[in-house]
Coordinates of C-alpha atoms (C1' of nucleotides) in Angstrom, one line a residue:
Chain A
M1 CA -14.1 0.8 5.0
V2 CA -10.9 0.1 7.0
G3 CA -10.9 -3.8 7.5
S4 CA -12.0 -4.8 3.9
G5 CA -8.3 -6.0 3.8
D6 CA -7.1 -7.2 0.3
G7 CA -3.5 -7.0 2.2
V8 CA -0.5 -5.3 0.8
I9 CA 0.6 -7.5 -1.8
S10 CA -0.9 -5.8 -4.8
Q11 CA -2.6 -7.6 -7.7
K12 CA 0.3 -6.5 -10.1
T13 CA 2.8 -8.2 -7.7
K14 CA 0.7 -11.6 -7.2
Y15 CA 0.4 -11.4 -11.1
A16 CA 4.0 -10.9 -11.5
L17 CA 4.6 -14.1 -9.3
R18 CA 2.3 -16.2 -11.4
A19 CA 4.0 -15.4 -14.4
L20 CA 7.4 -15.9 -13.0
L21 CA 6.2 -19.6 -11.8
A22 CA 4.7 -20.2 -15.2
L23 CA 8.1 -19.4 -17.1
A24 CA 9.9 -21.2 -14.2
E25 CA 8.1 -24.4 -14.7
S26 CA 8.4 -24.2 -18.6
D27 CA 11.4 -26.0 -20.0
G28 CA 12.9 -23.0 -20.9
A29 CA 13.7 -24.3 -24.3
H30 CA 10.8 -22.3 -25.9
P31 CA 9.9 -18.8 -24.7
L32 CA 6.7 -18.4 -23.4
R33 CA 4.2 -16.3 -25.1
I34 CA 2.1 -13.6 -23.1
R35 CA -1.0 -14.5 -24.7
D36 CA -0.2 -18.2 -23.4
I37 CA 0.9 -17.0 -19.6
A38 CA -2.3 -15.1 -19.5
G39 CA -4.3 -17.5 -20.4
S40 CA -3.1 -20.6 -18.4
R41 CA -2.8 -18.3 -15.4
A42 CA -5.9 -16.4 -15.5
I43 CA -4.1 -12.8 -15.9
P44 CA -6.0 -10.0 -18.1
R45 CA -3.4 -10.1 -21.1
K46 CA -2.6 -6.3 -21.7
F47 CA -2.0 -5.9 -18.0
L48 CA 0.2 -9.0 -18.3
E49 CA 2.4 -7.1 -21.2
A50 CA 3.2 -4.1 -19.1
I51 CA 4.1 -6.3 -15.9
L52 CA 6.4 -8.3 -18.2
L53 CA 8.1 -5.3 -19.4
E54 CA 8.6 -4.4 -15.9
L55 CA 10.0 -7.4 -14.9
K56 CA 12.4 -7.4 -18.1
A57 CA 13.6 -3.7 -17.2
G58 CA 14.6 -5.3 -13.8
G59 CA 16.4 -8.1 -15.4
L60 CA 14.3 -10.6 -14.4
V61 CA 12.9 -11.8 -17.6
A62 CA 14.2 -11.6 -21.2
S63 CA 11.9 -11.4 -24.4
F64 CA 12.2 -12.1 -28.2
R65 CA 10.1 -10.7 -30.8
G66 CA 8.5 -12.5 -33.6
K67 CA 7.5 -15.8 -35.0
N68 CA 8.4 -18.1 -32.0
G69 CA 9.0 -15.3 -29.7
G70 CA 7.9 -14.9 -26.0
Y71 CA 9.4 -14.6 -22.6
V72 CA 11.8 -16.5 -20.4
L73 CA 13.7 -16.0 -17.3
A74 CA 16.7 -13.9 -17.7
K75 CA 18.4 -15.9 -14.6
P76 CA 17.8 -19.2 -12.8
A77 CA 14.6 -19.3 -10.4
E78 CA 17.0 -19.9 -7.7
E79 CA 18.4 -16.3 -7.9
I80 CA 14.9 -14.3 -8.2
S81 CA 13.7 -13.9 -4.7
L82 CA 10.2 -12.7 -3.8
A83 CA 11.9 -9.5 -2.3
D84 CA 13.3 -8.9 -5.6
V85 CA 9.7 -9.3 -7.5
M86 CA 8.0 -6.9 -5.0
R87 CA 10.5 -4.3 -5.5
R88 CA 10.7 -4.5 -9.0
I89 CA 6.7 -4.3 -9.3
D90 CA 5.6 -1.9 -6.2
G91 CA 8.7 -0.4 -5.2
P92 CA 10.3 -0.1 -1.8
I93 CA 9.3 -2.9 0.7
A94 CA 10.5 -0.7 3.6
P95 CA 7.5 1.0 5.7
L96 CA 9.6 4.2 6.0
P97 CA 12.2 5.3 3.4
C98 CA 14.8 6.3 6.2
V99 CA 14.5 2.6 7.0
S100 CA 15.2 1.2 3.3
R101 CA 18.1 -1.2 2.6
R102 CA 17.6 -0.2 -1.0
F103 CA 15.9 2.8 -1.4
Y104 CA 17.2 5.1 1.6
S105 CA 15.9 8.6 1.8
R106 CA 15.6 10.8 4.8
C107 CA 11.8 11.1 5.7
A108 CA 10.6 14.7 4.9
D109 CA 9.2 15.4 8.2
C110 CA 11.4 13.6 10.6
S111 CA 13.5 16.3 12.0
G112 CA 12.9 17.4 15.5
D113 CA 9.7 15.7 16.2
A114 CA 8.5 12.3 17.1
D115 CA 8.6 10.2 14.0
C116 CA 12.5 9.1 15.2
A117 CA 11.1 7.0 18.0
F118 CA 9.6 4.8 15.3
R119 CA 12.4 4.1 13.2
D120 CA 14.1 1.9 15.4
A121 CA 11.0 -0.4 15.9
F122 CA 9.8 -0.4 12.0
D123 CA 13.6 -0.9 11.1
Q124 CA 13.4 -4.3 13.3
A125 CA 10.2 -5.1 11.8
H126 CA 11.3 -4.7 8.3
A127 CA 14.5 -6.5 8.9
A128 CA 12.7 -9.7 10.0
N129 CA 10.3 -9.5 7.2
L130 CA 13.0 -9.0 4.6
R131 CA 14.8 -11.7 5.9
V132 CA 11.9 -14.2 5.0
L133 CA 11.1 -12.4 1.9
E134 CA 14.9 -12.3 0.4
A135 CA 15.2 -16.0 1.4
T136 CA 12.5 -17.3 -0.5
T137 CA 13.1 -17.6 -4.3
I138 CA 10.9 -18.6 -7.1
A139 CA 12.4 -22.0 -7.3
R140 CA 11.2 -22.4 -3.9
L141 CA 7.5 -21.4 -4.4
C142 CA 7.8 -23.5 -7.8
A143 CA 8.7 -26.7 -5.9
L144 CA 6.3 -25.9 -3.1
E145 CA 3.5 -25.6 -5.8
N146 CA 4.2 -28.9 -7.3
E147 CA 4.4 -30.7 -4.0
A148 CA 0.7 -29.3 -3.4
D149 CA -0.5 -30.1 -6.9
T150 CA 1.0 -33.9 -6.6
A151 CA -0.6 -34.3 -3.0
Q152 CA -4.0 -33.3 -4.7
G153 CA -6.5 -31.5 -3.0
R154 CA -4.7 -28.3 -4.4
C155 CA -4.8 -24.9 -2.5
D156 CA -7.4 -25.4 -0.4
A157 CA -6.2 -28.4 1.2
K158 CA -3.7 -26.0 3.1
A159 CA -6.0 -23.2 4.2
A160 CA -5.2 -22.9 7.9
P161 CA -7.5 -25.1 9.7
D162 CA -7.7 -22.9 12.8
C163 CA -9.4 -19.8 10.6
Q164 CA -13.2 -19.3 10.4
V165 CA -13.9 -18.6 6.6
S166 CA -17.5 -16.9 7.6
G167 CA -17.1 -13.1 8.2
K168 CA -14.5 -11.7 9.8
R169 CA -12.9 -12.3 13.1
L170 CA -12.1 -8.9 15.2
G171 CA -10.5 -10.7 18.3
Chain B
M1 CA 7.4 6.2 -10.7
V2 CA 8.1 3.1 -8.8
G3 CA 10.9 4.0 -6.4
S4 CA 9.7 7.3 -5.0
G5 CA 8.9 5.2 -1.9
D6 CA 6.9 6.9 1.3
G7 CA 7.0 3.6 2.4
V8 CA 4.2 1.6 3.4
I9 CA 3.2 3.3 7.0
S10 CA 0.4 6.0 6.1
Q11 CA 0.7 9.6 6.9
K12 CA -2.4 8.9 9.1
T13 CA -0.5 6.1 11.1
K14 CA 2.4 8.3 11.6
Y15 CA 0.1 11.2 13.0
A16 CA -1.7 8.8 15.1
L17 CA 1.5 7.5 16.5
R18 CA 2.8 11.1 17.1
A19 CA -0.3 11.9 19.1
L20 CA -0.2 8.7 21.3
L21 CA 3.1 9.5 22.3
A22 CA 1.9 13.2 23.0
L23 CA -0.6 11.7 25.4
A24 CA 1.8 9.2 26.9
E25 CA 4.0 12.1 27.7
S26 CA 1.6 14.5 29.6
D27 CA 0.8 13.7 33.0
G28 CA -2.3 12.3 32.2
A29 CA -4.2 14.3 35.1
H30 CA -5.3 17.0 32.3
P31 CA -6.4 15.7 29.0
L32 CA -4.8 17.3 26.2
R33 CA -6.7 19.3 23.5
I34 CA -6.9 18.6 19.7
R35 CA -5.6 21.8 18.8
D36 CA -2.5 21.7 21.4
I37 CA -1.5 18.2 20.3
A38 CA -1.7 19.4 16.5
G39 CA 0.3 22.4 17.6
S40 CA 3.0 20.5 19.3
R41 CA 3.3 17.8 16.7
A42 CA 2.7 19.3 13.5
I43 CA -0.5 17.8 12.6
P44 CA -3.3 19.0 10.5
R45 CA -5.9 20.0 13.0
K46 CA -8.7 19.0 11.4
F47 CA -7.4 15.7 10.4
L48 CA -5.9 15.1 13.5
E49 CA -10.1 15.2 15.0
A50 CA -10.6 12.3 12.7
I51 CA -7.7 10.4 13.5
L52 CA -8.6 10.6 17.2
L53 CA -12.1 9.5 16.6
E54 CA -10.9 6.6 15.1
L55 CA -8.5 5.7 18.1
K56 CA -11.3 6.2 20.5
A57 CA -13.4 4.1 18.6
G58 CA -10.8 1.4 18.8
G59 CA -10.7 1.7 22.6
L60 CA -6.9 3.5 22.8
V61 CA -7.9 6.8 23.8
A62 CA -10.7 8.5 25.7
S63 CA -12.2 12.1 25.5
F64 CA -14.1 14.5 27.3
R65 CA -16.2 17.7 26.0
G66 CA -16.5 21.2 26.8
K67 CA -14.2 23.2 28.9
N68 CA -11.0 21.7 30.4
G69 CA -12.1 18.6 27.9
G70 CA -9.6 16.8 25.6
Y71 CA -8.2 13.3 25.2
V72 CA -6.2 10.9 27.4
L73 CA -5.2 7.2 26.9
A74 CA -7.7 4.9 27.4
K75 CA -5.2 2.5 28.8
P76 CA -1.6 2.2 29.9
A77 CA 0.8 3.2 27.1
E78 CA 2.6 -0.4 28.0
E79 CA -0.5 -1.9 26.6
I80 CA -0.7 -0.2 23.2
S81 CA 1.4 -1.8 21.0
L82 CA 2.5 -0.6 17.2
A83 CA 0.3 -3.2 15.6
D84 CA -2.7 -2.1 17.5
V85 CA -2.4 1.5 16.0
M86 CA -1.5 0.3 12.9
R87 CA -4.7 -2.0 12.6
R88 CA -7.3 0.5 13.8
I89 CA -5.8 2.9 11.4
D90 CA -4.8 1.1 8.3
G91 CA -6.8 -1.9 8.7
P92 CA -5.1 -5.5 8.4
I93 CA -1.5 -5.6 8.4
A94 CA -1.3 -9.1 6.6
P95 CA 0.0 -8.9 3.0
L96 CA -2.7 -11.4 1.9
P97 CA -6.3 -12.1 3.7
C98 CA -5.8 -15.6 4.1
V99 CA -2.5 -15.3 5.9
S100 CA -4.3 -12.7 8.7
R101 CA -4.5 -13.5 12.2
R102 CA -7.4 -10.7 12.9
F103 CA -9.0 -10.2 9.6
Y104 CA -9.1 -13.5 7.9
S105 CA -10.6 -14.3 4.8
R106 CA -9.7 -16.8 1.5
C107 CA -8.4 -15.0 -1.0
A108 CA -11.0 -14.4 -4.0
D109 CA -8.7 -16.0 -6.9
C110 CA -7.0 -18.6 -4.8
S111 CA -8.8 -21.8 -5.9
G112 CA -6.8 -24.1 -8.4
D113 CA -3.9 -21.6 -9.5
A114 CA -0.6 -20.6 -8.3
D115 CA -1.3 -18.2 -5.4
C116 CA -1.2 -20.8 -2.9
A117 CA 2.2 -21.3 -3.2
F118 CA 2.9 -17.8 -2.1
R119 CA 0.6 -18.3 0.8
D120 CA 3.2 -20.2 3.0
A121 CA 5.9 -17.5 2.3
F122 CA 4.0 -14.4 2.8
D123 CA 2.6 -16.2 6.2
Q124 CA 6.1 -16.4 7.7
A125 CA 7.4 -13.2 6.7
H126 CA 4.1 -11.5 8.1
A127 CA 4.6 -13.5 11.3
A128 CA 8.0 -12.2 11.6
N129 CA 7.0 -8.7 11.1
L130 CA 4.1 -9.2 13.4
R131 CA 6.1 -10.4 16.1
V132 CA 8.1 -6.9 16.4
L133 CA 4.9 -4.8 15.7
E134 CA 3.3 -6.5 18.8
A135 CA 5.9 -6.5 20.9
T136 CA 6.7 -2.7 20.5
T137 CA 4.5 -0.6 23.0
I138 CA 4.0 3.2 22.9
A139 CA 5.7 3.2 26.4
R140 CA 8.7 1.7 24.7
L141 CA 8.6 4.5 21.9
C142 CA 8.1 7.3 24.3
A143 CA 11.2 5.8 26.2
L144 CA 13.3 5.6 23.2
E145 CA 12.2 9.4 22.2
N146 CA 13.0 10.5 25.5
E147 CA 16.3 8.8 25.5
A148 CA 16.7 10.1 21.8
D149 CA 16.2 13.8 23.5
T150 CA 18.4 13.9 26.3
A151 CA 21.1 12.5 24.1
Q152 CA 20.4 15.6 22.5
G153 CA 21.5 15.9 18.8
R154 CA 17.6 14.5 18.3
C155 CA 16.6 12.1 15.4
D156 CA 19.2 13.1 12.9
A157 CA 21.9 12.1 14.9
K158 CA 20.2 8.5 15.0
A159 CA 20.3 8.0 11.0
A160 CA 21.8 5.2 9.8
P161 CA 25.3 5.8 9.6
D162 CA 26.0 3.6 6.8
C163 CA 23.3 5.0 4.5
Q164 CA 24.0 7.8 2.0
V165 CA 21.6 10.6 1.8
S166 CA 22.0 12.2 -1.5
G167 CA 19.7 10.2 -4.0
K168 CA 19.0 7.0 -4.2
R169 CA 20.9 3.7 -3.8
L170 CA 19.7 0.9 -6.3
G171 CA 22.2 -1.7 -4.9
Chain C
dT1 C1' 9.9 -9.3 -50.9
dG2 C1' 6.1 -9.7 -48.3
dA3 C1' 2.8 -11.0 -44.4
dA4 C1' 2.0 -12.7 -40.3
dA5 C1' 3.5 -13.3 -35.3
dT6 C1' 5.1 -11.6 -31.5
dC7 C1' 7.0 -8.0 -28.3
dT8 C1' 6.8 -2.7 -27.2
dC9 C1' 5.2 1.9 -26.4
dT10 C1' 2.2 5.8 -25.7
dA11 C1' -2.2 7.2 -24.4
dC12 C1' -6.1 6.9 -22.0
dC13 C1' -9.9 5.3 -18.2
dG14 C1' -12.9 4.8 -14.2
dA15 C1' -12.9 3.5 -9.4
dT16 C1' -10.5 3.9 -5.4
dT17 C1' -7.7 5.6 -1.7
dT18 C1' -5.3 9.2 0.6
dG19 C1' -5.1 13.4 2.8
dG20 C1' -7.1 16.6 3.9
dT21 C1' -10.9 21.0 4.8
dA22 C1' -15.5 23.2 6.2
dG23 C1' -19.2 23.9 8.8
dA24 C1' -22.8 22.7 11.8
dC25 C1' -24.3 20.3 15.9
dA26 C1' -23.8 18.5 21.0
dA27 C1' -22.1 18.1 25.4
dA28 C1' -19.8 20.2 29.4
dT29 C1' -18.5 24.0 32.3
dA30 C1' -18.7 28.4 34.7
Chain D
dT1 C1' -26.7 31.6 28.9
dA2 C1' -22.1 32.0 26.7
dT3 C1' -18.0 29.6 26.0
dT4 C1' -15.5 26.1 25.2
dT5 C1' -14.2 22.0 23.9
dG6 C1' -15.3 17.6 21.0
dT7 C1' -18.5 15.2 17.4
dC8 C1' -20.7 14.5 12.8
dT9 C1' -21.8 14.7 7.8
dA10 C1' -20.2 16.5 3.7
dC11 C1' -17.0 17.6 0.6
dC12 C1' -12.7 18.0 -2.2
dA13 C1' -8.7 17.4 -4.8
dA14 C1' -4.6 14.4 -6.3
dA15 C1' -2.7 10.0 -6.3
dT16 C1' -2.7 5.1 -7.2
dC17 C1' -4.7 0.9 -8.6
dG18 C1' -6.5 -2.3 -12.0
dG19 C1' -6.8 -2.3 -16.4
dT20 C1' -7.9 -1.2 -22.2
dA21 C1' -6.8 0.5 -26.7
dG22 C1' -4.4 0.7 -30.3
dA23 C1' -0.3 1.7 -33.0
dG24 C1' 4.6 0.7 -33.8
dA25 C1' 8.6 -2.2 -34.3
dT26 C1' 11.1 -6.6 -34.9
dT27 C1' 11.7 -11.1 -36.4
dT28 C1' 10.7 -15.2 -38.8
dC29 C1' 9.2 -17.8 -42.7
dA30 C1' 7.2 -18.5 -47.2

DNA sequence: TGAAATCTCTACCGATTTGGTAGACAAATA
DNA sequence: TATTTGTCTACCAAATCGGTAGAGATTTCA
């Protein structure tokens, strides 16, 4: 079933972003417990444990153990971009390894055949994509979220108005 | 292993693009046989059969059976974009279903939680990505490929010069 | 010195997707 | 009718995705 389309952002990345938003919105004085983040953001607890460990390994969050322990952001929310999170959780963002900024490697089968012709196009597309992803920070998302909340109506009010909800549109 | 990175373009899409390039480069008078495309472009034959059927279902190629049969492009190479091929083979390009132009649907878990804040950013990134992918046609890829070929040195000569080949760069 | 609370680590698990392969079948052509 | 081509149904192994279980290590507090 080709078109069922969960899209390309993994569940894991969505959970990671939600967790980071939760941390960014907390006062930062007290660490947030895994259990509380999981509870408030609807994330499976054990899964979140693993995700936070990855984020910690990537230097995005820090943790404390024992009573009063928990997680905090390891740097200002302004310095964590969407691209940072995606790369840490799902690996390279580039569509082809030979076009990757951070994880460059030669395409295994690129020599002597037609793949090379694709490279340039994918490189441009990737660059355009990345510009947005690098420019968007957790802080910015946080602001957007609060905006939406106080203007109430929450998420649904912002759904693209020209998109039909029923079924798929193949045009 | 998060960074091993084959990238996001599936093998299947790469094969599809190679096959389309082969068809675009043939004179168009005689159909190309699956076997010949597979041979000249290093694509597993049986796998290519399935791919061509999908492209046919999508109206990108046409076929003839029996002796002298084979495949041809169903429309001018100028009218087949990278985005067309990717969508036909791998489904929606959008990172989130609620941001998709062709396959819109509401995110399952978007109501009342933080996902909404992501939407806007991913929407912009996707739009930027799509602009390039829609603008790049098979004809253009074909031209690029020939350019590279006649300037000889083939692919490898075009590899990004500022990228080290050895190992991964984590910066 | 515990005991409790918290993060950490290793191991597993079922479902789905990816990248294929095998083989019978159908339609053209000569 | 024999041959040559595409078409269709069914598999298959390996990897990935989304998660779970449970023991272990640290810190704090009484």
